[in-house]
Structures are given as C-alpha cells and as structure tokens.
Short mmCIF file of C-alpha atoms in Angstrom, two decimals:
data_model
loop_
_atom_site.label_atom_id
_atom_site.label_comp_id
_atom_site.label_asym_id
_atom_site.label_seq_id
_atom_site.Cartn_x
_atom_site.Cartn_y
_atom_site.Cartn_z
CA MET A 1 -33.88 9.61 5.67
CA SER A 2 -30.88 8.64 7.83
CA ARG A 3 -28.22 11.01 6.10
CA ARG A 4 -29.86 13.86 7.40
CA ALA A 5 -29.82 12.40 11.05
CA TYR A 6 -29.66 16.31 13.04
CA ALA A 7 -31.54 19.17 12.80
CA VAL A 8 -31.11 22.78 14.57
CA TRP A 9 -34.12 24.47 15.37
CA GLU A 10 -34.72 28.14 16.45
CA LEU A 11 -37.66 28.07 18.30
CA THR A 12 -37.72 32.11 18.48
CA LEU A 13 -36.14 34.98 17.27
CA ALA A 14 -36.41 36.63 20.54
CA CYS A 15 -33.24 36.93 22.46
CA ASN A 16 -32.49 38.54 25.66
CA LEU A 17 -28.90 40.06 24.74
CA ALA A 18 -27.73 42.43 22.17
CA CYS A 19 -24.54 40.31 20.43
CA GLY A 20 -22.52 42.49 18.03
CA HIS A 21 -21.41 39.32 15.79
CA CYS A 22 -25.18 37.74 15.95
CA GLY A 23 -25.88 36.07 12.23
CA SER A 24 -29.63 36.11 12.88
CA ARG A 25 -29.59 39.49 13.82
CA ALA A 26 -32.22 38.12 17.04
CA GLY A 27 -33.85 40.45 19.51
CA ALA A 28 -37.92 40.48 18.52
CA ALA A 29 -39.49 36.99 17.78
CA ARG A 30 -39.90 36.79 14.26
CA SER A 31 -43.59 37.84 13.23
CA ALA A 32 -45.55 34.53 12.48
CA GLU A 33 -43.53 32.14 14.32
CA LEU A 34 -44.94 28.75 14.78
CA ASP A 35 -47.51 27.63 17.23
CA THR A 36 -46.97 24.83 19.57
CA ASP A 37 -49.61 22.98 17.47
CA GLU A 38 -47.40 23.21 14.54
CA ALA A 39 -44.05 22.94 16.56
CA LEU A 40 -45.09 19.77 17.58
CA ASP A 41 -46.82 18.45 14.42
CA LEU A 42 -43.53 19.55 13.08
CA VAL A 43 -41.64 17.08 15.87
CA ARG A 44 -43.76 13.78 14.76
CA GLN A 45 -42.41 14.60 11.12
CA MET A 46 -38.88 15.09 12.65
CA ALA A 47 -39.27 11.61 14.53
CA ASP A 48 -40.97 10.21 11.14
CA LEU A 49 -37.76 10.99 8.83
CA GLY A 50 -35.60 9.67 10.96
CA ILE A 51 -33.80 12.34 12.76
CA ASP A 52 -32.46 11.27 15.56
CA GLU A 53 -30.88 14.96 17.40
CA VAL A 54 -32.28 18.30 17.74
CA THR A 55 -30.75 21.52 18.97
CA LEU A 56 -32.94 24.12 20.30
CA ILE A 57 -31.64 27.38 19.50
CA GLY A 58 -32.66 30.88 19.26
CA GLY A 59 -32.66 34.07 19.94
CA GLU A 60 -32.78 32.15 23.22
CA ALA A 61 -34.71 29.44 23.49
CA PHE A 62 -36.25 29.56 26.89
CA LEU A 63 -38.14 33.12 26.05
CA ARG A 64 -40.77 31.08 24.53
CA ARG A 65 -43.03 29.77 26.89
CA ASP A 66 -43.57 26.18 25.72
CA TRP A 67 -40.08 25.84 25.04
CA LEU A 68 -39.75 22.58 27.78
CA THR A 69 -43.23 21.14 26.20
CA ILE A 70 -41.32 20.98 22.69
CA ALA A 71 -38.19 19.42 24.32
CA ARG A 72 -40.11 17.01 26.19
CA ALA A 73 -42.10 15.98 22.88
CA ILE A 74 -38.95 15.32 20.98
CA ARG A 75 -37.31 13.27 23.91
CA ASP A 76 -41.11 11.79 24.17
CA ALA A 77 -40.57 10.73 20.52
CA GLY A 78 -37.33 9.16 20.60
CA MET A 79 -34.81 11.70 19.56
CA GLY A 80 -32.55 13.13 21.42
CA CYS A 81 -32.63 16.72 22.98
CA SER A 82 -30.01 19.56 23.24
CA VAL A 83 -29.53 23.60 24.21
CA THR A 84 -28.00 25.69 23.16
CA THR A 85 -28.30 29.40 24.82
CA GLY A 86 -26.51 32.83 25.78
CA GLY A 87 -26.57 31.76 29.26
CA TYR A 88 -28.06 35.34 30.58
CA GLY A 89 -30.88 34.48 33.21
CA VAL A 90 -30.74 30.68 33.28
CA SER A 91 -31.60 30.02 37.36
CA GLY A 92 -31.66 26.96 39.09
CA GLU A 93 -35.13 26.43 38.78
CA THR A 94 -35.26 26.52 35.41
CA ALA A 95 -32.14 24.04 34.86
CA ARG A 96 -33.96 21.96 37.38
CA ARG A 97 -37.06 22.13 34.73
CA MET A 98 -34.65 21.62 31.79
CA ALA A 99 -33.19 18.47 33.07
CA ASP A 100 -36.55 17.06 33.97
CA SER A 101 -38.06 17.81 30.13
CA GLY A 102 -35.45 15.22 29.02
CA ILE A 103 -32.92 17.99 27.90
CA GLY A 104 -28.88 15.83 27.73
CA GLN A 105 -27.04 18.63 27.19
CA VAL A 106 -26.56 22.15 27.05
CA SER A 107 -24.18 24.20 25.11
CA VAL A 108 -23.74 27.72 26.69
CA SER A 109 -22.13 30.79 24.54
CA VAL A 110 -18.98 32.17 25.79
CA ASP A 111 -16.87 34.49 23.58
CA GLY A 112 -13.73 35.26 25.83
CA LEU A 113 -12.83 36.79 28.90
CA GLU A 114 -15.28 39.20 30.66
CA PRO A 115 -14.29 42.10 29.34
CA THR A 116 -14.41 40.92 25.65
CA HIS A 117 -17.44 38.35 26.19
CA ASP A 118 -19.85 41.29 27.46
CA ARG A 119 -19.01 43.97 24.65
CA LEU A 120 -19.43 41.11 22.48
CA ARG A 121 -22.99 40.01 24.20
CA GLY A 122 -23.97 43.74 24.89
CA ARG A 123 -24.66 42.92 28.03
CA PRO A 124 -22.67 44.10 31.08
CA GLY A 125 -22.50 41.06 33.75
CA SER A 126 -23.19 38.49 30.55
CA TRP A 127 -19.91 36.71 31.41
CA ARG A 128 -20.98 35.95 35.08
CA ALA A 129 -24.16 35.12 33.95
CA CYS A 130 -22.56 32.26 32.18
CA LEU A 131 -20.49 30.63 34.63
CA ALA A 132 -23.81 30.84 37.10
CA THR A 133 -26.02 29.27 34.08
CA MET A 134 -23.07 26.29 34.29
CA ARG A 135 -23.10 26.05 37.84
CA HIS A 136 -27.10 25.67 38.33
CA LEU A 137 -26.92 23.43 34.73
CA ARG A 138 -24.19 21.00 36.85
CA ALA A 139 -26.17 20.94 40.14
CA ALA A 140 -29.12 19.67 37.58
CA GLY A 141 -26.92 17.05 36.54
CA LEU A 142 -26.77 17.87 33.14
CA PRO A 143 -23.70 17.62 31.15
CA VAL A 144 -22.40 21.42 30.11
CA ALA A 145 -20.71 22.45 26.94
CA CYS A 146 -19.33 25.27 25.50
CA ASN A 147 -19.13 27.12 22.61
CA THR A 148 -17.29 30.17 21.11
CA GLN A 149 -16.84 32.46 17.91
CA ILE A 150 -13.20 33.43 17.18
CA ASN A 151 -12.64 36.72 15.77
CA ARG A 152 -10.34 39.63 16.47
CA LEU A 153 -11.40 39.97 20.02
CA SER A 154 -11.62 36.38 21.27
CA ALA A 155 -8.94 34.84 19.44
CA PRO A 156 -6.18 36.06 21.86
CA GLU A 157 -7.51 34.67 24.88
CA LEU A 158 -9.04 31.56 23.91
CA ALA A 159 -5.67 30.16 25.72
CA PRO A 160 -6.40 31.89 29.15
CA LEU A 161 -10.33 31.50 28.61
CA TYR A 162 -9.86 27.34 28.60
CA PRO A 163 -8.78 26.32 31.86
CA LEU A 164 -11.64 28.76 33.28
CA LEU A 165 -14.33 26.86 31.39
CA ARG A 166 -12.88 23.75 32.44
CA GLU A 167 -12.98 24.52 36.06
CA ALA A 168 -16.82 25.60 35.63
CA GLY A 169 -17.38 22.25 34.54
CA MET A 170 -16.89 22.12 30.27
CA ARG A 171 -17.27 18.52 29.09
CA ALA A 172 -16.91 20.28 25.25
CA TRP A 173 -16.02 22.76 23.52
CA GLN A 174 -16.80 23.79 19.82
CA LEU A 175 -14.85 26.75 17.90
CA GLN A 176 -15.80 28.25 15.25
CA MET A 177 -14.55 31.21 13.11
CA THR A 178 -17.16 34.62 13.27
CA VAL A 179 -17.92 35.28 9.74
CA PRO A 180 -19.63 38.69 8.16
CA MET A 181 -23.84 37.51 8.26
CA GLY A 182 -26.02 39.41 10.23
CA ASN A 183 -24.88 41.93 13.01
CA ALA A 184 -21.13 40.92 12.04
CA ALA A 185 -21.69 42.07 8.36
CA ASP A 186 -21.57 45.28 10.36
CA ARG A 187 -18.67 45.01 11.46
CA PRO A 188 -15.68 43.85 8.88
CA ASP A 189 -13.46 45.36 11.74
CA LEU A 190 -14.37 42.36 13.79
CA LEU A 191 -13.57 39.59 11.56
CA LEU A 192 -10.08 37.36 11.27
CA GLN A 193 -7.86 37.84 8.07
CA PRO A 194 -6.98 34.83 5.88
CA HIS A 195 -3.95 35.53 6.96
CA ASP A 196 -4.34 35.00 10.78
CA LEU A 197 -5.02 31.25 10.60
CA LEU A 198 -1.43 31.00 10.39
CA ASP A 199 -1.71 32.42 14.12
CA VAL A 200 -4.88 30.94 15.38
CA PHE A 201 -4.32 27.11 14.27
CA PRO A 202 -1.11 26.32 16.65
CA VAL A 203 -3.52 27.73 19.36
CA LEU A 204 -5.96 25.18 18.73
CA ALA A 205 -4.05 22.86 18.24
CA ASP A 206 -2.28 23.56 21.22
CA LEU A 207 -5.51 23.34 22.92
CA LYS A 208 -6.28 20.51 21.29
CA ARG A 209 -3.68 18.51 22.85
CA GLN A 210 -4.53 19.83 26.15
CA ALA A 211 -8.09 18.99 25.97
CA LEU A 212 -7.18 15.18 24.88
CA SER A 213 -5.69 15.10 28.30
CA ASP A 214 -7.96 16.69 30.08
CA GLN A 215 -10.59 14.56 29.11
CA VAL A 216 -12.37 17.57 27.69
CA GLU A 217 -13.89 17.01 23.53
CA LEU A 218 -12.34 19.91 21.47
CA LEU A 219 -14.47 20.35 18.45
CA PRO A 220 -13.78 22.72 15.32
CA GLY A 221 -16.96 23.76 13.41
CA ASN A 222 -17.34 23.31 9.97
CA ASN A 223 -15.39 26.20 9.13
CA VAL A 224 -12.28 25.42 11.06
CA GLY A 225 -9.91 23.39 8.71
CA TYR A 226 -9.19 22.19 5.94
CA TYR A 227 -6.10 20.15 5.28
CA GLY A 228 -3.33 21.95 7.58
CA PRO A 229 -0.83 20.47 9.41
CA TYR A 230 -3.41 19.88 12.58
CA GLY A 231 -6.18 18.96 10.50
CA ARG A 232 -6.50 14.84 11.45
CA LEU A 233 -5.47 16.01 15.49
CA LEU A 234 -8.63 18.68 15.30
CA SER A 235 -11.02 16.47 13.93
CA SER A 236 -9.64 13.60 16.11
CA GLY A 237 -7.80 11.53 13.19
CA GLY A 238 -10.71 12.45 10.75
CA VAL A 239 -10.66 13.73 7.57
CA TRP A 240 -13.08 16.90 5.91
CA ALA A 241 -15.10 15.52 3.47
CA GLY A 242 -17.01 18.56 2.39
CA CYS A 243 -19.86 20.86 3.30
CA GLN A 244 -22.53 18.19 4.49
CA ALA A 245 -25.48 21.27 4.59
CA GLY A 246 -29.12 18.89 3.82
CA LEU A 247 -27.10 15.45 3.89
CA ASN A 248 -26.94 14.91 7.71
CA THR A 249 -27.90 18.51 8.81
CA ILE A 250 -30.80 20.49 8.34
CA GLY A 251 -31.84 23.64 9.92
CA VAL A 252 -35.32 25.10 11.37
CA GLU A 253 -36.19 28.83 11.49
CA ALA A 254 -38.87 30.11 14.26
CA ASP A 255 -41.24 30.73 11.27
CA GLY A 256 -41.40 27.06 10.04
CA THR A 257 -38.58 27.87 7.02
CA ILE A 258 -36.45 24.63 6.21
CA LYS A 259 -33.02 24.89 4.82
CA GLY A 260 -29.83 22.22 4.61
CA CYS A 261 -27.73 24.33 7.69
CA PRO A 262 -29.05 26.54 10.08
CA SER A 263 -26.42 28.92 9.34
CA LEU A 264 -27.38 29.80 5.58
CA PRO A 265 -28.40 32.60 4.01
CA THR A 266 -32.53 32.31 3.80
CA THR A 267 -32.45 33.95 0.74
CA ASP A 268 -30.82 31.84 -1.27
CA TYR A 269 -31.00 28.51 0.56
CA ALA A 270 -34.76 28.08 2.21
CA GLY A 271 -36.13 25.30 0.22
CA GLY A 272 -39.82 25.80 1.30
CA ASN A 273 -41.93 26.07 4.79
CA ILE A 274 -44.32 23.41 6.72
CA ARG A 275 -47.23 25.60 6.73
CA GLU A 276 -47.04 24.85 2.98
CA ARG A 277 -44.98 21.17 2.57
CA SER A 278 -44.29 18.53 5.02
CA LEU A 279 -40.94 18.32 5.67
CA ARG A 280 -40.20 15.09 4.06
CA ASP A 281 -41.12 16.72 0.35
CA ILE A 282 -38.80 19.71 1.25
CA ILE A 283 -35.96 17.35 2.36
CA GLU A 284 -36.71 15.27 -0.87
CA ARG A 285 -37.41 17.35 -3.61
CA ALA A 286 -35.93 21.36 -2.44
CA PRO A 287 -32.90 22.27 -4.82
CA GLN A 288 -32.06 24.61 -1.98
CA LEU A 289 -31.58 21.24 0.37
CA ASN A 290 -29.88 19.36 -2.09
CA PHE A 291 -27.13 20.89 -3.67
CA ASN A 292 -24.53 19.00 -2.08
CA ASP A 293 -25.89 15.68 -3.71
CA GLY A 294 -23.53 14.42 -6.22
CA ALA A 295 -19.72 15.66 -4.68
CA SER A 296 -19.53 17.98 -7.63
CA THR A 297 -16.94 20.45 -7.81
CA ASP A 298 -18.54 22.08 -10.61
CA HIS A 299 -19.08 25.16 -8.17
CA LEU A 300 -15.58 26.04 -7.29
CA TRP A 301 -14.06 29.00 -8.60
CA GLY A 302 -11.30 31.11 -7.48
CA TYR A 303 -8.27 29.49 -5.55
CA CYS A 304 -10.25 26.26 -4.34
CA ARG A 305 -10.95 25.96 -7.96
CA ALA A 306 -7.48 24.86 -8.36
CA CYS A 307 -6.86 23.55 -4.87
CA GLU A 308 -5.26 19.55 -4.80
CA HIS A 309 -7.56 19.18 -2.37
CA ALA A 310 -10.80 20.23 -4.42
CA ALA A 311 -12.63 17.20 -5.10
CA LEU A 312 -12.55 16.00 -1.51
CA CYS A 313 -12.97 19.52 0.44
CA ARG A 314 -15.37 20.98 -2.15
CA GLY A 315 -14.93 24.04 -1.22
CA GLY A 316 -15.19 23.85 2.52
CA CYS A 317 -17.88 25.58 4.02
CA SER A 318 -20.89 26.52 2.52
CA TRP A 319 -21.62 29.28 4.73
CA THR A 320 -18.24 30.64 5.15
CA ALA A 321 -18.25 31.01 1.46
CA HIS A 322 -21.63 32.85 0.82
CA VAL A 323 -21.23 35.72 3.39
CA PHE A 324 -18.35 36.95 2.24
CA PHE A 325 -19.17 36.67 -1.77
CA GLY A 326 -22.27 35.77 -2.50
CA ARG A 327 -21.62 32.60 -3.83
CA ARG A 328 -20.64 28.99 -2.38
CA GLY A 329 -17.00 27.62 -4.04
CA ASN A 330 -14.07 29.72 -2.64
CA ASN A 331 -14.19 29.70 1.40
CA PRO A 332 -10.71 32.25 2.19
CA TYR A 333 -10.78 30.73 5.91
CA CYS A 334 -8.49 27.57 4.97
CA HIS A 335 -5.65 27.09 6.78
CA HIS A 336 -4.14 24.94 3.91
CA ARG A 337 -4.81 27.57 1.90
CA ALA A 338 -3.18 30.58 3.73
CA LEU A 339 -0.01 28.68 4.23
CA LYS A 340 -0.05 28.03 0.83
CA GLN A 341 0.14 31.29 0.03
CA ALA A 342 2.88 32.60 2.53
CA GLU A 343 5.11 29.79 0.97
CA ARG A 344 4.84 31.76 -2.14
CA GLY A 345 4.95 35.13 -0.13
CA PHE A 346 1.62 35.81 -0.45
CA ARG A 347 -1.04 36.38 1.83
CA GLU A 348 -5.14 37.13 1.28
CA ARG A 349 -7.24 40.11 2.91
CA VAL A 350 -10.87 40.06 2.59
CA VAL A 351 -12.11 43.82 1.78
CA LEU A 352 -15.94 44.96 2.62
CA ARG A 353 -17.60 46.15 -1.09
CA ARG A 354 -21.08 46.27 -0.25
CA PRO A 355 -22.81 46.48 3.18
CA ALA A 356 -25.66 44.03 4.08
CA GLY A 357 -29.13 45.28 4.45
CA GLY A 358 -29.91 44.95 7.99
CA LEU A 359 -32.40 41.47 7.60
CA PRO A 360 -31.48 38.19 9.82
CA PHE A 361 -29.17 35.88 8.03
CA ASP A 362 -28.51 38.39 5.47
CA HIS A 363 -24.82 39.23 4.61
CA GLY A 364 -22.72 41.78 2.08
CA ILE A 365 -20.21 41.20 -0.52
CA PHE A 366 -16.64 41.22 0.32
CA GLU A 367 -13.69 41.27 -2.48
CA ILE A 368 -10.63 39.10 -1.70
CA ILE A 369 -7.25 40.86 -2.00
CA GLU A 370 -3.91 38.89 -2.98
CA GLU A 371 -0.95 41.07 -1.81
CA ARG A 372 2.97 40.23 -0.82
CA ALA A 373 3.22 39.13 2.53
CA ALA A 374 5.07 42.39 5.03
CA HIS A 375 8.40 40.48 5.14
CA VAL A 376 8.69 40.30 1.64
CA ASP A 377 9.87 42.77 -0.38
CA ALA A 378 8.10 44.20 -3.21
CA LYS A 379 9.79 44.20 -6.91
#
C-alpha cells in the first residue's frame, strides 16, 4: 500500500464561492455526506493502509462543522494534514484553530489579478479576501502555498501575479491547466487551445527560474507538460513517468466515494464507496482504481499512440484527456506535441461537440481539429 501514500479528501461540496471553472460544481453540500463517525473511521482506514498525507478540500472544507476534529484525527493517526481553500472567510481566529489542530500547510486558490480572480470566483472581494487569509495564516505560523488555474483569462497575468503572491508570503505555487469539467465544461471560451501552450510555457519557464532564485517552490500540476525543452526545469530535474492515479494517490468524495485521483470524473472512475466496502478492498480490487497497473500503452490513441515518448508518458494526464474526449490516452495539452505540430506548420484546436449534463465532475465531448497554422500558406 506504500504506493498509494497520498489522499485528497473532499470534506463537503458546500462552498461560499461560485467559481466559473469549478470542476465539481461546488455550492450545496452533497445529499449524503459522511457523518463524523464515518469520517473518523475513514481516517483510521487511511492510516492502516499506510497513507501518510491527506489534503482536505471542498467545496470549502471549513464549512463543515467537524472539519477540525477530522484534521486533528488525521494528525493523531500519524499522517500529515494540509488544506486547500478558496480563502474567502478565513479569520485570524480560524487560522489559529487550524494551526492548533495540527494542519501543516494551507494552499490558497488565486486565479489571476484582482478583477480576473473575482470574475472567475464569482464573488467581488474574493481576491482581497485571499490576501487577508494569507496574512492570517502566516500570523498563525502556518506555511502558505498558492494554487492557480491557467486559462485564457489567467494566463496573461501569471507573470505580474507571481511577485504579489511572493510578497504576500507564498512559499510554493502549484499551476495547472483549466480543463472542461463541471462548470468549466460550460465555458469552452475559457479554455486554452493546444497551440496556446507555445506562448504559455516560456512564461512558466521564466517564472520557474525566478522562483528558484527566490526559494519559492513552483510546482507544475499533472496536466502541465510533457517532454518539451522546459520539462526538466519545471519538474526540478525529474521526468514525467505517466499518470499516477491509483498508484500513489486516491481521491475521496464527501459521500465516501473513492477514486484513483480526486479530479477524475465520478461516473467512469468511482471504484466504490466506504459505506459498502472497506477502503482496502476498494483500492486493491476495484478496476477503476487500478487502470495504471502494469504501465500499458494499449489505451493510447490519436497523436499519443505514435509519439516517441508513449511508453514512458502513457498519454499524460488521464483526467485531462478524459474530460475532453470521454476516454483517456490522447492528451491535447502537451507542450512537446504543440512544438512538433508547429514544426510541421500545423496546430490543433479543440471544439465542443456535446455539452455536459450539469452534474458534479461531468464533462462534454470535444473534437480535436488539426489545421494549418496561421502563418503557413494553404496549398
């Protein structure tokens, strides 16, 4: 069980923001969320399986009344506990209680400069609330990280956003691409096109160099890559070795549903529920969590199937590919791929063909279109 050492736990789907790019369509609590006894039993099961780090998310985790009881139980069971928050409504007193409960780090979601962030988050004043939250957390002695989604609104603001977050006390910054799941599936205009990566990645590389100089850890999310000229720089010398869903990560939904990754669509990747089966049984037996065992490339299709990095990469991030096309194995958000297409004088576009149905973690179906790049004369 040491391979699955990290759990991301959605404590509740209740949220006090209305984000236009929220993959879980958070807002109201789920109808049958785990009660306190069930949650504490899950903590025990996680510890028994050798999980050593749990990140609490939402919705907004602190909207659940027993959230600090759960956080304290995670710590007392010998596991690390961190929190990801939208940062709206965290007071100084709440920050102190978080520190007292044993929470080790808090990541605040910031998606651009003030007008863009407030627009994406659906609540005026949410950007200023994030900065206030960061101040409260620092005063309580908690290390502060940030996470940011990259999309058509936020991408042009990454460079000016970085020094503001650094000055606010950010120690680490995780960046990931917005993909068409949940609310973002209803906003195809918000998504980067694959060829936009040609402009985004040099910016990310510059930010990484600056972050290294400032001793800030810049962490590309699992759908930021792969194998382009900045691959080793962005991953701090490591090499992307394929989707890790179910290998070293599990996701837990607020009603006890278990997935191999917290971002994966529920319909296709739910392995079971802890109200019906033990966590150990789900992890060891559910095929929905074990699709990465064996490092096969049989699932690859489209561009990824013929790529020279196929055996190691295995199609990049499964979540990203699936929410675009309804199946994994062909990831359009790949810097190497965009560069190779540009060398040929082509580029790719994703176009929505079937909209999402309006449920948490749902997605539509897109088509990928290869076309001549604008600067190449058609023949």
